[in-house]
CSV table of C-alpha atoms in Angstrom, one decimal:
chain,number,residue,atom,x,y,z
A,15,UNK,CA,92.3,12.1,-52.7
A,16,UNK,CA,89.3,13.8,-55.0
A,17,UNK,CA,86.5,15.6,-53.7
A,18,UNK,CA,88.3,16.1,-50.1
A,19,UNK,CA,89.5,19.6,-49.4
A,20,UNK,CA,93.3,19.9,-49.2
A,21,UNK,CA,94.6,18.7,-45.5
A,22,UNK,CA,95.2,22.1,-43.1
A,23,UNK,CA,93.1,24.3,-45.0
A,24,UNK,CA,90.4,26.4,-43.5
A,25,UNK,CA,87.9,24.9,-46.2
A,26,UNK,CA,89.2,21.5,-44.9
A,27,UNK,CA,88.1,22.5,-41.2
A,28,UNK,CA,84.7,23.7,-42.6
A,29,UNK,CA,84.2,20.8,-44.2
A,30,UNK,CA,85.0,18.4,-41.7
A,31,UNK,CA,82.9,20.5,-39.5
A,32,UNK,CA,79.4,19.8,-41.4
A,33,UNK,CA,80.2,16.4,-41.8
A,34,UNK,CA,80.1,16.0,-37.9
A,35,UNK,CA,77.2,18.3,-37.5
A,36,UNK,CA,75.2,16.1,-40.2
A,37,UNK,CA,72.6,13.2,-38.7
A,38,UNK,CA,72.9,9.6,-40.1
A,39,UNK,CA,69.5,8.8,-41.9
A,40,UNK,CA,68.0,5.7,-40.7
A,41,UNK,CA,68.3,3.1,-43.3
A,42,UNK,CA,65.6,1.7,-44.7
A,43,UNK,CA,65.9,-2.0,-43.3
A,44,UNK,CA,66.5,-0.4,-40.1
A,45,UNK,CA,63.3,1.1,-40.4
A,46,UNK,CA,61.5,-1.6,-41.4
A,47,UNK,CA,63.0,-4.3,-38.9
A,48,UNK,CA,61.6,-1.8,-36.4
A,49,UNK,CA,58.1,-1.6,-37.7
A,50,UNK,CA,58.2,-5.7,-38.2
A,51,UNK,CA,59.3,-5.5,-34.1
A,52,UNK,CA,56.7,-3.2,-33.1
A,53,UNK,CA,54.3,-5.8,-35.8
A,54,UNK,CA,55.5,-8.8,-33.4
A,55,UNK,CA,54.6,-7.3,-30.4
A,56,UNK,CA,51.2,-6.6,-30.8
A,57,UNK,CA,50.9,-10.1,-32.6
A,58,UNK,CA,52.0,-11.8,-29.7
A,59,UNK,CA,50.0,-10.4,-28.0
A,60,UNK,CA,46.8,-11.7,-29.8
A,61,UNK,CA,47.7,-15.3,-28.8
A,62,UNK,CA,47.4,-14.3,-25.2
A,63,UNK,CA,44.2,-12.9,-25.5
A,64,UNK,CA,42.8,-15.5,-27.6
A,65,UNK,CA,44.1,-17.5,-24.6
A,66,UNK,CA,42.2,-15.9,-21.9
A,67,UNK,CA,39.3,-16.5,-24.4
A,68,UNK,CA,39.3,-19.9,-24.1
A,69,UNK,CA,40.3,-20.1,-20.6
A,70,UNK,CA,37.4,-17.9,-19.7
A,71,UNK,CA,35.1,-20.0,-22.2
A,72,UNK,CA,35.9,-23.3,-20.6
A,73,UNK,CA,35.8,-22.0,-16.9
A,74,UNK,CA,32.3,-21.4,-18.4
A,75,UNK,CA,32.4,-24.5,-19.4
A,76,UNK,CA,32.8,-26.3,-16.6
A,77,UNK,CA,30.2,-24.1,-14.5
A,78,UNK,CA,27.4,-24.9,-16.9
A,79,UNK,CA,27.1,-28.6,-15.0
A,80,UNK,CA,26.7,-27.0,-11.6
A,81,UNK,CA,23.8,-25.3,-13.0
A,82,UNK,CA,22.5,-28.1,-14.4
A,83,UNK,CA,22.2,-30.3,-11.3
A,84,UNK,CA,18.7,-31.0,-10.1
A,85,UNK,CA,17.4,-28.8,-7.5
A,86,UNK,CA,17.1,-29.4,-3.4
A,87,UNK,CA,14.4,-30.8,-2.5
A,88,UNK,CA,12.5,-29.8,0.6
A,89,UNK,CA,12.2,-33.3,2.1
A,90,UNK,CA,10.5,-31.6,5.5
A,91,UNK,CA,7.4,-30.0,3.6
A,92,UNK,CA,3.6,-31.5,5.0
A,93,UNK,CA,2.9,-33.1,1.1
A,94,UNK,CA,6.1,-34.9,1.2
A,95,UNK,CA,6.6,-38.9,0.6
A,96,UNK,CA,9.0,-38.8,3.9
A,97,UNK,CA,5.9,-39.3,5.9
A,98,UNK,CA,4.4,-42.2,4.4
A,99,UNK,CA,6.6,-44.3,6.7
A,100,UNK,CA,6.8,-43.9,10.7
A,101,UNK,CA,10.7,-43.7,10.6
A,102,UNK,CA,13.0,-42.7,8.1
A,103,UNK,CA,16.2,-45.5,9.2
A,104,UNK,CA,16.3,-48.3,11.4
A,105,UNK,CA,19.1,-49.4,12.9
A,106,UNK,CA,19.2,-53.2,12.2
A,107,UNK,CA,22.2,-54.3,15.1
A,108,UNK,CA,23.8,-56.6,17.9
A,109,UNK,CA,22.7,-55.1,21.3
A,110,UNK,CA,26.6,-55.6,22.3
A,111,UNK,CA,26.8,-53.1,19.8
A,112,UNK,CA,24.6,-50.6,21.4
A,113,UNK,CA,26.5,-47.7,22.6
A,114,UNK,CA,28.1,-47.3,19.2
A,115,UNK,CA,24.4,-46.7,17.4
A,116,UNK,CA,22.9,-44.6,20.3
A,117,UNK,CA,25.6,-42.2,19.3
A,118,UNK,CA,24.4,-42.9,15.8
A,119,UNK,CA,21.2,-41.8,16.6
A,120,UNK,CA,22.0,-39.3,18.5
A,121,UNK,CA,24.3,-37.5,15.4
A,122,UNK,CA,21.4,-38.4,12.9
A,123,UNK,CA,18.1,-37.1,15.0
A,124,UNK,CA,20.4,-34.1,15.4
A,125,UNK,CA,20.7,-32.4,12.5
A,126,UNK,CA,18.7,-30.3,10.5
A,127,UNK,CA,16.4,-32.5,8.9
A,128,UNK,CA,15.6,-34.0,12.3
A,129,UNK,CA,15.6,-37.7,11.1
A,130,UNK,CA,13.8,-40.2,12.5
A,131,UNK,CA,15.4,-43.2,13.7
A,132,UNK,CA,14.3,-46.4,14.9
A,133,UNK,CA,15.7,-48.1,18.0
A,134,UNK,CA,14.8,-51.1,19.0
A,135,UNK,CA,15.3,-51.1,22.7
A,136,UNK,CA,14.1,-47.7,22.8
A,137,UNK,CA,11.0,-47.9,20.0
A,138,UNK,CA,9.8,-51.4,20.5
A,139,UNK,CA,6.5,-52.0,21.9
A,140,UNK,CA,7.1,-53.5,25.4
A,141,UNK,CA,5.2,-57.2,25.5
A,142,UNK,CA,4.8,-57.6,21.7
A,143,UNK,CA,6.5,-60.7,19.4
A,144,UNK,CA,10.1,-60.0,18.5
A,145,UNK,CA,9.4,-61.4,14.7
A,146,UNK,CA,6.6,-58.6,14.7
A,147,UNK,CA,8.6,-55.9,15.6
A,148,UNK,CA,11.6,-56.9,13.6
A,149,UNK,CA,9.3,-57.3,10.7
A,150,UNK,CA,7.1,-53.8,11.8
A,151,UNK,CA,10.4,-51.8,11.8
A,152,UNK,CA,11.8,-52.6,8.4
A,153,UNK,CA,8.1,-52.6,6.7
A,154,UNK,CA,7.6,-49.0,8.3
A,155,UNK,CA,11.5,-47.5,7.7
A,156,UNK,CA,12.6,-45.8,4.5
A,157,UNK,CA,16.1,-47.3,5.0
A,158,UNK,CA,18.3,-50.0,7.2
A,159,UNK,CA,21.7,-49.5,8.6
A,160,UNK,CA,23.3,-53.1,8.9
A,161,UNK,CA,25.8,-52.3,11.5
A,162,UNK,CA,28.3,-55.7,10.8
A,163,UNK,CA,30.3,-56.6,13.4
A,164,UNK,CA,31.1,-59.8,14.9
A,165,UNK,CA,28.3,-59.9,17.3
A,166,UNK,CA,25.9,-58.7,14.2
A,167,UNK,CA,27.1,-62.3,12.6
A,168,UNK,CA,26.6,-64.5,16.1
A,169,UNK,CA,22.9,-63.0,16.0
A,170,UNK,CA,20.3,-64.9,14.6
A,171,UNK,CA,17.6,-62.1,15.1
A,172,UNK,CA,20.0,-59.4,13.0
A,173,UNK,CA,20.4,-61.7,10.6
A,174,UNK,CA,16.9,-62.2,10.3
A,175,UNK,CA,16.4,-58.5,9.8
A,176,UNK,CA,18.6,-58.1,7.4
A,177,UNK,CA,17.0,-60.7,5.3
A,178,UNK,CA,13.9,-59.4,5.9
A,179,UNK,CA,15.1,-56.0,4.5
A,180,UNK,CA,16.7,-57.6,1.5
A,181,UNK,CA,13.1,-59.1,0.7
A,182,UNK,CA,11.4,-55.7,1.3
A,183,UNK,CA,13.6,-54.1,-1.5
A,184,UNK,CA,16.0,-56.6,-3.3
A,185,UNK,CA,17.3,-54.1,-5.5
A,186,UNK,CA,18.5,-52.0,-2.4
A,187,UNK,CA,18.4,-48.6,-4.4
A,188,UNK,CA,20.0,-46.9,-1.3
A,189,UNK,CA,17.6,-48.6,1.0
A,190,UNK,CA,19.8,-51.1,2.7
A,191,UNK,CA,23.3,-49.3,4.3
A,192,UNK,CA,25.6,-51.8,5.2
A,193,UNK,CA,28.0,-50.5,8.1
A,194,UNK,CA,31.0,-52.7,8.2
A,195,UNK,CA,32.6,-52.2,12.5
A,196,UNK,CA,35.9,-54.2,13.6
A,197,UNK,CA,35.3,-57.4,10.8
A,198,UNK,CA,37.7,-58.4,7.8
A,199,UNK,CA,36.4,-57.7,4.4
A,200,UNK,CA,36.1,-61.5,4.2
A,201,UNK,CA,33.7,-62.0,6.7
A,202,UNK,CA,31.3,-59.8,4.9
A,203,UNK,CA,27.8,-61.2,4.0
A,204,UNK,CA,27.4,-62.7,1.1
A,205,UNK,CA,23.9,-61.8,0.8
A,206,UNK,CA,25.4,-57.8,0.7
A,207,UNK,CA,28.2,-58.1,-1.4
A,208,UNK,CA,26.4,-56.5,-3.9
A,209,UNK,CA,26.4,-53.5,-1.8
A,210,UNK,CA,28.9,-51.2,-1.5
A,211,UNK,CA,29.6,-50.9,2.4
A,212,UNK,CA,30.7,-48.2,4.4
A,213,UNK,CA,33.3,-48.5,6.8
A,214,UNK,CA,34.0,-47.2,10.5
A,215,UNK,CA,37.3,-47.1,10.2
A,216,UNK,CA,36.9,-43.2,10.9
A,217,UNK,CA,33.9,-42.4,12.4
A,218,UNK,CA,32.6,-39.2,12.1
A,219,UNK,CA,33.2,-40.0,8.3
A,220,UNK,CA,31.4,-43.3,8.5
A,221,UNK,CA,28.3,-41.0,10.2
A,222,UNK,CA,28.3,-38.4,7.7
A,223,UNK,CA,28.5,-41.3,5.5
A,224,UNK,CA,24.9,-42.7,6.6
A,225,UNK,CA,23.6,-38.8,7.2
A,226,UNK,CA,24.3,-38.4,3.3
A,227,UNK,CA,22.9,-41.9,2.4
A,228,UNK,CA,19.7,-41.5,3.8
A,229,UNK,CA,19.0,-38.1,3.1
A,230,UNK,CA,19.7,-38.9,-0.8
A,231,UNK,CA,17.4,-41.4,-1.0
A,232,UNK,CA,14.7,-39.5,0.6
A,233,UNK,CA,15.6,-36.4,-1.6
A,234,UNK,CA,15.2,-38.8,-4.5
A,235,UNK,CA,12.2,-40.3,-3.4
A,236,UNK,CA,10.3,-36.6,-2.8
A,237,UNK,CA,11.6,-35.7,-5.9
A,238,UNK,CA,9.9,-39.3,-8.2
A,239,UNK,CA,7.0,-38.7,-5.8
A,240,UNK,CA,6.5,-34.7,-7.0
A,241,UNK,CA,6.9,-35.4,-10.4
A,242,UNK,CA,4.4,-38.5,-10.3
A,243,UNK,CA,1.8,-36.1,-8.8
A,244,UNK,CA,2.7,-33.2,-11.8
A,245,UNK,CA,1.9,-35.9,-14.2
């Protein structure tokens, strides 16, 4: 063969000798594949830190709405609206129903913000008209708690509260609570069924329920009545 050294020779054993000791070169679409590689890598990684981007962006995002919300109003303060009225709920219900809403009251006139409920065998003035008192309690409340149950609907005197609340504020606006205890959604007043209702079902929900109802409406009633007076 040309340009080999003859087979046995000691130029053939040099020769074979330098071609082992010589280093393959790298070709040159080696080398490129392997900068393109190393390219990819650092590419893909610019997608996930675009990613985190966003994700941190809309985390933002979403938080911006929690910062927006109005601020709590101190609904206890000696200039507040609360005290325009002698009692912040009565408790419009059957007396068969009575231990059931002294536990109410007891839970509400606990917490924090100390509410003050009226009770009608408790807070009634001994020897004065029933029709006055009814009519005294929802006129001096910020809010009513309908507690519907079957004896509620057997009552003529509830029912005359209740329609005496519905003429103090027709449009409700958190005012009127109905509290629906052991009667079918049927049986439910027509004159409330434009009223969402809360039910009893679990109740130490349905009590947080009326804690968060009330306090609402006086926060938003504190709040209309500050921003009247800034005007």
């Amino acid at each position: 063969m040309w340009g080999c050294p003859e087979p046995g020779s000691r130029v053939a054993d040099r020769w074979w000798f330098r071609r082992l000791l010589q280093k393959p070169r790298q070709s040159s679409s080696l080398t490129g594949s392997s900068q393109n590689a190393s390219t990819g890598c650092s590419a893909s990684s610019s997608p996930s830190s675009s990613s985190s981007a966003r994700s941190s962006s809309s985390s933002a995002g979403t938080a911006m709405p929690r910062a927006g919300r109005l601020a709590a109003v101190d609904i206890s303060s000696s200039g507040s609206a609360r005290w325009a009225k002698s009692y912040d709920v009565c408790i419009c219900h059957s007396e068969v129903d009575l231990e059931f809403v002294e536990e109410l009251v007891s839970y509400l006139e606990s917490q924090p913000q100390s509410f003050r409920c009226f009770l009608q065998l408790r807070d009634a003035v001994a020897g004065s008209a029933i029709m006055t008192e009814l009519c005294d309690a929802v006129q001096n409340s910020h809010c009513w708690v309908m507690l519907i149950t079957p004896s509620f609907l057997q009552d003529p005197w509830c029912k005359y509260q209740m329609h005496q609340a519905l003429a103090e504020a027709p449009m409700s606006n958190g005012r009127t609570i109905p509290v629906l205890k052991d009667i079918d959604r049927k049986d439910y007043p027509r004159e409330l069924r434009n009223l969402y209702y809360i039910s009893t079902v679990l109740k130490e929900n349905s009590f947080r329920q009326i804690r968060d109802t009330v306090l609402h409406y006086l926060e938003e009633l504190c709040r209309s009545s500050a921003s009247g007076t800034e005007q």
